[in-house]
PDB file of C-alpha atoms (C1' of nucleotides) in Angstrom:
ATOM      1  CA  UNK A   1      87.700 137.610 132.977  1.00 94.00           C
ATOM      2  CA  UNK A   2      88.250 136.732 136.611  1.00 95.00           C
ATOM      3  CA  UNK A   3      85.806 134.740 138.655  1.00 97.00           C
ATOM      4  CA  UNK A   4      83.917 137.680 140.102  1.00 97.00           C
ATOM      5  CA  UNK A   5      83.227 139.032 136.638  1.00 98.00           C
ATOM      6  CA  UNK A   6      81.910 135.635 135.644  1.00 98.00           C
ATOM      7  CA  UNK A   7      79.711 135.475 138.730  1.00 98.00           C
ATOM      8  CA  UNK A   8      78.368 138.926 137.907  1.00 98.00           C
ATOM      9  CA  UNK A   9      77.451 137.851 134.396  1.00 98.00           C
ATOM     10  CA  UNK A  10      75.571 134.839 135.729  1.00 98.00           C
ATOM     11  CA  UNK A  11      73.698 136.983 138.231  1.00 98.00           C
ATOM     12  CA  UNK A  12      72.904 139.719 135.717  1.00 98.00           C
ATOM     13  CA  UNK A  13      71.690 137.178 133.200  1.00 98.00           C
ATOM     14  CA  UNK A  14      69.453 135.468 135.742  1.00 98.00           C
ATOM     15  CA  UNK A  15      67.964 138.817 136.751  1.00 98.00           C
ATOM     16  CA  UNK A  16      67.425 139.886 133.163  1.00 97.00           C
ATOM     17  CA  UNK A  17      65.406 136.701 132.696  1.00 97.00           C
ATOM     18  CA  UNK A  18      63.424 137.399 135.883  1.00 97.00           C
ATOM     19  CA  UNK A  19      64.299 134.101 137.455  1.00 98.00           C
ATOM     20  CA  UNK A  20      64.893 133.566 141.171  1.00 98.00           C
ATOM     21  CA  UNK A  21      67.947 131.795 142.548  1.00 98.00           C
ATOM     22  CA  UNK A  22      65.670 128.976 143.614  1.00 98.00           C
ATOM     23  CA  UNK A  23      64.233 128.516 140.141  1.00 98.00           C
ATOM     24  CA  UNK A  24      67.646 128.654 138.527  1.00 98.00           C
ATOM     25  CA  UNK A  25      68.884 126.077 141.019  1.00 98.00           C
ATOM     26  CA  UNK A  26      66.078 123.740 139.973  1.00 98.00           C
ATOM     27  CA  UNK A  27      66.480 124.356 136.264  1.00 98.00           C
ATOM     28  CA  UNK A  28      70.229 123.940 136.289  1.00 98.00           C
ATOM     29  CA  UNK A  29      70.566 121.124 138.771  1.00 98.00           C
ATOM     30  CA  UNK A  30      72.988 123.163 140.858  1.00 98.00           C
ATOM     31  CA  UNK A  31      72.157 123.320 144.552  1.00 98.00           C
ATOM     32  CA  UNK A  32      70.658 126.568 145.797  1.00 98.00           C
ATOM     33  CA  UNK A  33      73.344 126.832 148.469  1.00 98.00           C
ATOM     34  CA  UNK A  34      76.013 126.656 145.818  1.00 98.00           C
ATOM     35  CA  UNK A  35      74.413 129.221 143.542  1.00 98.00           C
ATOM     36  CA  UNK A  36      73.983 131.666 146.430  1.00 98.00           C
ATOM     37  CA  UNK A  37      77.663 131.320 147.162  1.00 98.00           C
ATOM     38  CA  UNK A  38      78.637 132.357 143.648  1.00 98.00           C
ATOM     39  CA  UNK A  39      76.225 135.244 143.396  1.00 98.00           C
ATOM     40  CA  UNK A  40      77.600 136.658 146.615  1.00 97.00           C
ATOM     41  CA  UNK A  41      81.051 136.640 145.065  1.00 97.00           C
ATOM     42  CA  UNK A  42      82.544 133.596 146.772  1.00 97.00           C
ATOM     43  CA  UNK A  43      83.710 130.176 145.734  1.00 96.00           C
ATOM     44  CA  UNK A  44      85.473 128.424 142.926  1.00 98.00           C
ATOM     45  CA  UNK A  45      83.051 126.511 140.715  1.00 98.00           C
ATOM     46  CA  UNK A  46      84.035 123.506 138.658  1.00 98.00           C
ATOM     47  CA  UNK A  47      83.693 123.791 134.913  1.00 98.00           C
ATOM     48  CA  UNK A  48      80.761 121.397 135.041  1.00 98.00           C
ATOM     49  CA  UNK A  49      78.892 123.531 137.548  1.00 98.00           C
ATOM     50  CA  UNK A  50      79.518 126.665 135.502  1.00 98.00           C
ATOM     51  CA  UNK A  51      78.270 124.870 132.411  1.00 98.00           C
ATOM     52  CA  UNK A  52      75.104 123.699 134.152  1.00 98.00           C
ATOM     53  CA  UNK A  53      74.288 127.282 135.072  1.00 98.00           C
ATOM     54  CA  UNK A  54      75.239 128.463 131.601  1.00 98.00           C
ATOM     55  CA  UNK A  55      73.013 125.873 129.956  1.00 98.00           C
ATOM     56  CA  UNK A  56      70.028 127.000 131.984  1.00 98.00           C
ATOM     57  CA  UNK A  57      70.698 130.679 131.296  1.00 98.00           C
ATOM     58  CA  UNK A  58      71.688 130.562 127.645  1.00 98.00           C
ATOM     59  CA  UNK A  59      75.292 131.361 128.437  1.00 98.00           C
ATOM     60  CA  UNK A  60      78.362 129.614 127.113  1.00 98.00           C
ATOM     61  CA  UNK A  61      81.716 129.062 128.763  1.00 98.00           C
ATOM     62  CA  UNK A  62      84.472 129.584 126.222  1.00 98.00           C
ATOM     63  CA  UNK A  63      88.242 129.763 126.120  1.00 98.00           C
ATOM     64  CA  UNK A  64      89.697 132.284 123.690  1.00 97.00           C
ATOM     65  CA  UNK A  65      93.153 133.414 122.718  1.00 96.00           C
ATOM     66  CA  UNK A  66      94.096 136.782 124.198  1.00 94.00           C
ATOM     67  CA  UNK A  67      95.336 139.756 122.156  1.00 83.00           C
ATOM     68  CA  UNK A  68      93.635 138.708 118.941  1.00 62.00           C
ATOM     69  CA  UNK A  69      94.542 141.279 116.304  1.00 57.00           C
ATOM     70  CA  UNK A  70      98.034 141.882 117.648  1.00 47.00           C
ATOM     71  CA  UNK A  71      99.197 138.324 117.189  1.00 45.00           C
ATOM     72  CA  UNK A  72      97.692 135.906 114.704  1.00 48.00           C
TER      73      UNK A  72
ATOM     74  CA  UNK B   1      81.907 124.544 124.318  1.00 94.00           C
ATOM     75  CA  UNK B   2      82.003 121.380 126.365  1.00 95.00           C
ATOM     76  CA  UNK B   3      84.894 120.389 128.529  1.00 97.00           C
ATOM     77  CA  UNK B   4      86.687 118.240 125.973  1.00 97.00           C
ATOM     78  CA  UNK B   5      86.725 121.097 123.508  1.00 98.00           C
ATOM     79  CA  UNK B   6      88.221 123.289 126.186  1.00 98.00           C
ATOM     80  CA  UNK B   7      90.862 120.680 127.004  1.00 98.00           C
ATOM     81  CA  UNK B   8      91.728 120.443 123.327  1.00 98.00           C
ATOM     82  CA  UNK B   9      92.217 124.183 123.099  1.00 98.00           C
ATOM     83  CA  UNK B  10      94.554 124.123 126.084  1.00 98.00           C
ATOM     84  CA  UNK B  11      96.557 121.269 124.604  1.00 98.00           C
ATOM     85  CA  UNK B  12      96.712 122.804 121.132  1.00 98.00           C
ATOM     86  CA  UNK B  13      97.791 126.122 122.548  1.00 98.00           C
ATOM     87  CA  UNK B  14     100.522 124.544 124.648  1.00 98.00           C
ATOM     88  CA  UNK B  15     101.803 122.644 121.630  1.00 98.00           C
ATOM     89  CA  UNK B  16     101.722 125.709 119.415  1.00 97.00           C
ATOM     90  CA  UNK B  17     103.935 127.413 121.973  1.00 97.00           C
ATOM     91  CA  UNK B  18     106.287 124.407 122.046  1.00 98.00           C
ATOM     92  CA  UNK B  19     105.974 123.945 125.764  1.00 98.00           C
ATOM     93  CA  UNK B  20     105.997 120.582 127.533  1.00 98.00           C
ATOM     94  CA  UNK B  21     103.361 119.555 130.054  1.00 98.00           C
ATOM     95  CA  UNK B  22     106.017 119.734 132.725  1.00 98.00           C
ATOM     96  CA  UNK B  23     106.955 123.304 131.858  1.00 98.00           C
ATOM     97  CA  UNK B  24     103.343 124.400 131.694  1.00 98.00           C
ATOM     98  CA  UNK B  25     102.739 122.779 135.061  1.00 98.00           C
ATOM     99  CA  UNK B  26     105.581 124.833 136.529  1.00 98.00           C
ATOM    100  CA  UNK B  27     104.577 128.072 134.841  1.00 98.00           C
ATOM    101  CA  UNK B  28     100.938 127.779 135.761  1.00 98.00           C
ATOM    102  CA  UNK B  29     101.244 126.347 139.246  1.00 98.00           C
ATOM    103  CA  UNK B  30      98.954 123.456 138.333  1.00 98.00           C
ATOM    104  CA  UNK B  31     100.300 120.024 139.252  1.00 98.00           C
ATOM    105  CA  UNK B  32     101.651 117.968 136.377  1.00 98.00           C
ATOM    106  CA  UNK B  33      99.387 115.070 137.318  1.00 98.00           C
ATOM    107  CA  UNK B  34      96.364 117.338 137.032  1.00 98.00           C
ATOM    108  CA  UNK B  35      97.365 118.799 133.690  1.00 98.00           C
ATOM    109  CA  UNK B  36      97.988 115.332 132.255  1.00 98.00           C
ATOM    110  CA  UNK B  37      94.502 114.355 133.306  1.00 98.00           C
ATOM    111  CA  UNK B  38      92.928 117.208 131.365  1.00 98.00           C
ATOM    112  CA  UNK B  39      94.992 116.732 128.240  1.00 98.00           C
ATOM    113  CA  UNK B  40      93.976 113.114 128.116  1.00 97.00           C
ATOM    114  CA  UNK B  41      90.351 114.200 128.110  1.00 97.00           C
ATOM    115  CA  UNK B  42      89.416 113.455 131.709  1.00 97.00           C
ATOM    116  CA  UNK B  43      88.425 115.470 134.742  1.00 97.00           C
ATOM    117  CA  UNK B  44      86.430 118.495 135.720  1.00 98.00           C
ATOM    118  CA  UNK B  45      88.702 121.439 136.496  1.00 98.00           C
ATOM    119  CA  UNK B  46      87.749 124.249 138.792  1.00 98.00           C
ATOM    120  CA  UNK B  47      87.526 127.724 137.314  1.00 98.00           C
ATOM    121  CA  UNK B  48      90.668 128.674 139.197  1.00 98.00           C
ATOM    122  CA  UNK B  49      92.656 125.806 137.722  1.00 98.00           C
ATOM    123  CA  UNK B  50      91.438 126.628 134.231  1.00 98.00           C
ATOM    124  CA  UNK B  51      92.392 130.249 134.757  1.00 98.00           C
ATOM    125  CA  UNK B  52      95.873 129.335 135.981  1.00 98.00           C
ATOM    126  CA  UNK B  53      96.461 127.371 132.797  1.00 98.00           C
ATOM    127  CA  UNK B  54      94.912 130.129 130.723  1.00 98.00           C
ATOM    128  CA  UNK B  55      97.107 132.781 132.316  1.00 98.00           C
ATOM    129  CA  UNK B  56     100.230 130.815 131.476  1.00 98.00           C
ATOM    130  CA  UNK B  57      99.107 130.164 127.906  1.00 98.00           C
ATOM    131  CA  UNK B  58      97.634 133.525 126.982  1.00 98.00           C
ATOM    132  CA  UNK B  59      94.116 132.144 126.986  1.00 98.00           C
ATOM    133  CA  UNK B  60      91.092 133.660 128.623  1.00 98.00           C
ATOM    134  CA  UNK B  61      88.071 131.941 130.128  1.00 98.00           C
ATOM    135  CA  UNK B  62      84.947 133.889 129.230  1.00 98.00           C
ATOM    136  CA  UNK B  63      81.207 133.547 129.554  1.00 98.00           C
ATOM    137  CA  UNK B  64      79.182 134.828 126.635  1.00 97.00           C
ATOM    138  CA  UNK B  65      75.510 135.041 125.745  1.00 96.00           C
ATOM    139  CA  UNK B  66      74.450 132.417 123.201  1.00 94.00           C
ATOM    140  CA  UNK B  67      72.618 133.236 119.957  1.00 83.00           C
ATOM    141  CA  UNK B  68      73.989 136.754 119.648  1.00 62.00           C
ATOM    142  CA  UNK B  69      72.462 138.288 116.548  1.00 56.00           C
ATOM    143  CA  UNK B  70      69.141 136.486 116.895  1.00 47.00           C
ATOM    144  CA  UNK B  71      68.264 137.991 120.258  1.00 45.00           C
ATOM    145  CA  UNK B  72      69.676 141.290 121.467  1.00 48.00           C
TER     146      UNK B  72
ATOM    147  C1'  DT C   1     117.701 101.624 116.397  1.00 56.28           C
ATOM    148  C1'  DA C   2     118.853 102.799 121.391  1.00 56.28           C
ATOM    149  C1'  DA C   3     118.609 106.469 124.664  1.00 56.28           C
ATOM    150  C1'  DA C   4     116.204 110.241 126.351  1.00 56.28           C
ATOM    151  C1'  DA C   5     112.301 113.032 126.712  1.00 56.28           C
ATOM    152  C1'  DA C   6     107.592 113.579 126.927  1.00 56.28           C
ATOM    153  C1'  DA C   7     103.108 111.875 127.669  1.00 56.28           C
ATOM    154  C1'  DG C   8      99.838 108.884 129.957  1.00 56.28           C
ATOM    155  C1'  DT C   9      98.011 105.769 134.030  1.00 56.28           C
ATOM    156  C1'  DG C  10      96.833 103.306 138.711  1.00 56.28           C
ATOM    157  C1'  DC C  11      96.702 104.077 143.333  1.00 56.28           C
ATOM    158  C1'  DT C  12      96.559 106.905 147.362  1.00 56.28           C
ATOM    159  C1'  DT C  13      96.203 111.104 150.261  1.00 56.28           C
ATOM    160  C1'  DT C  14      94.860 115.793 151.040  1.00 56.28           C
ATOM    161  C1'  DT C  15      92.151 119.540 150.101  1.00 56.28           C
ATOM    162  C1'  DT C  16      88.027 121.676 148.991  1.00 56.28           C
ATOM    163  C1'  DA C  17      83.769 122.134 145.975  1.00 56.28           C
ATOM    164  C1'  DA C  18      79.105 120.902 146.358  1.00 56.28           C
ATOM    165  C1'  DC C  19      75.466 120.081 149.163  1.00 56.28           C
ATOM    166  C1'  DG C  20      71.873 120.184 153.003  1.00 56.28           C
ATOM    167  C1'  DC C  21      69.966 122.324 157.032  1.00 56.28           C
ATOM    168  C1'  DA C  22      68.748 125.982 159.910  1.00 56.28           C
ATOM    169  C1'  DC C  23      68.825 130.618 160.403  1.00 56.28           C
ATOM    170  C1'  DT C  24      69.327 135.946 159.469  1.00 56.28           C
ATOM    171  C1'  DT C  25      68.984 139.824 156.529  1.00 56.28           C
ATOM    172  C1'  DT C  26      67.159 142.351 152.731  1.00 56.28           C
ATOM    173  C1'  DA C  27      63.780 143.399 149.221  1.00 56.28           C
ATOM    174  C1'  DT C  28      58.968 143.230 147.471  1.00 56.28           C
ATOM    175  C1'  DA C  29      54.115 143.670 147.542  1.00 56.28           C
ATOM    176  C1'  DA C  30      49.489 143.533 150.062  1.00 56.28           C
TER     177       DA C  30
ATOM    178  C1'  DT D   1      53.857 149.099 158.130  1.00 56.28           C
ATOM    179  C1'  DT D   2      53.894 143.914 157.958  1.00 56.28           C
ATOM    180  C1'  DA D   3      53.585 139.537 155.862  1.00 56.28           C
ATOM    181  C1'  DT D   4      55.969 137.188 152.212  1.00 56.28           C
ATOM    182  C1'  DA D   5      59.337 136.218 149.023  1.00 56.28           C
ATOM    183  C1'  DA D   6      64.016 136.358 147.854  1.00 56.28           C
ATOM    184  C1'  DA D   7      68.735 136.629 148.971  1.00 56.28           C
ATOM    185  C1'  DG D   8      72.634 135.768 151.970  1.00 56.28           C
ATOM    186  C1'  DT D   9      75.387 133.125 155.911  1.00 56.28           C
ATOM    187  C1'  DG D  10      77.455 129.603 159.504  1.00 56.28           C
ATOM    188  C1'  DC D  11      78.313 125.018 160.133  1.00 56.28           C
ATOM    189  C1'  DG D  12      78.821 120.195 159.271  1.00 56.28           C
ATOM    190  C1'  DT D  13      78.954 116.274 155.801  1.00 56.28           C
ATOM    191  C1'  DT D  14      79.966 114.053 151.544  1.00 56.28           C
ATOM    192  C1'  DA D  15      81.849 113.696 147.106  1.00 56.28           C
ATOM    193  C1'  DA D  16      85.307 114.684 144.159  1.00 56.28           C
ATOM    194  C1'  DA D  17      89.184 117.859 142.431  1.00 56.28           C
ATOM    195  C1'  DA D  18      93.978 118.426 143.064  1.00 56.28           C
ATOM    196  C1'  DA D  19      98.123 116.604 144.163  1.00 56.28           C
ATOM    197  C1'  DG D  20     102.074 113.164 144.918  1.00 56.28           C
ATOM    198  C1'  DC D  21     104.411 108.876 143.804  1.00 56.28           C
ATOM    199  C1'  DA D  22     105.806 105.163 141.068  1.00 56.28           C
ATOM    200  C1'  DC D  23     105.442 103.176 136.909  1.00 56.28           C
ATOM    201  C1'  DT D  24     104.344 102.216 131.689  1.00 56.28           C
ATOM    202  C1'  DT D  25     103.800 103.680 127.070  1.00 56.28           C
ATOM    203  C1'  DT D  26     104.640 106.652 123.341  1.00 56.28           C
ATOM    204  C1'  DT D  27     107.290 110.012 120.860  1.00 56.28           C
ATOM    205  C1'  DT D  28     111.409 112.307 119.615  1.00 56.28           C
ATOM    206  C1'  DT D  29     116.257 112.675 118.425  1.00 56.28           C
ATOM    207  C1'  DA D  30     121.150 111.559 118.453  1.00 56.28           C
TER     208       DA D  30
END
DNA sequence: TAAAAAAGTGCTTTTTAACGCACTTTATAA
DNA sequence: TTATAAAGTGCGTTAAAAAGCACTTTTTTA
């Protein structure tokens, strides 16, 4: 998953919950300017920022091992 | 998954591959000083930095919807 | 055990994410 | 249509992530 995919998931999730960028900014504690940046495909969020958005949207940031099923 | 859990996964994965911090730093392009910081439980990496480490370790950063099975 | 390797830390500089403001563009509804 | 809401952008500031250096502590191994 590269960053643009992650941004797309955040955006899609927000839209599926019928929440505006402004509302999500308030709920998450991430500045509106910053959120706009991500949803228009730019930027490089910190883990904390991604987690704030995730918390507000019911999303979770995880790290998984690739190729499960081929290896262990 | 909070950040310390994520750091632990990175560290455990590196160790399971028998790679030193120094080698991982070289392979990933993340500075040794920065990697040390994470593995000792501190800091707030950017998505890009996390992905660099993940790429070198065969880990993937993902965002998933919580409560799968209860909701959709 | 000593020596060597690996891991961890304090301090500093450089780079850039996050933010705020003002504004433009696009989408929505009256 | 045309107000109105929502989304997107340029620019400057501030806060902090990333990096470099020198050093200490811990772990490994010869």
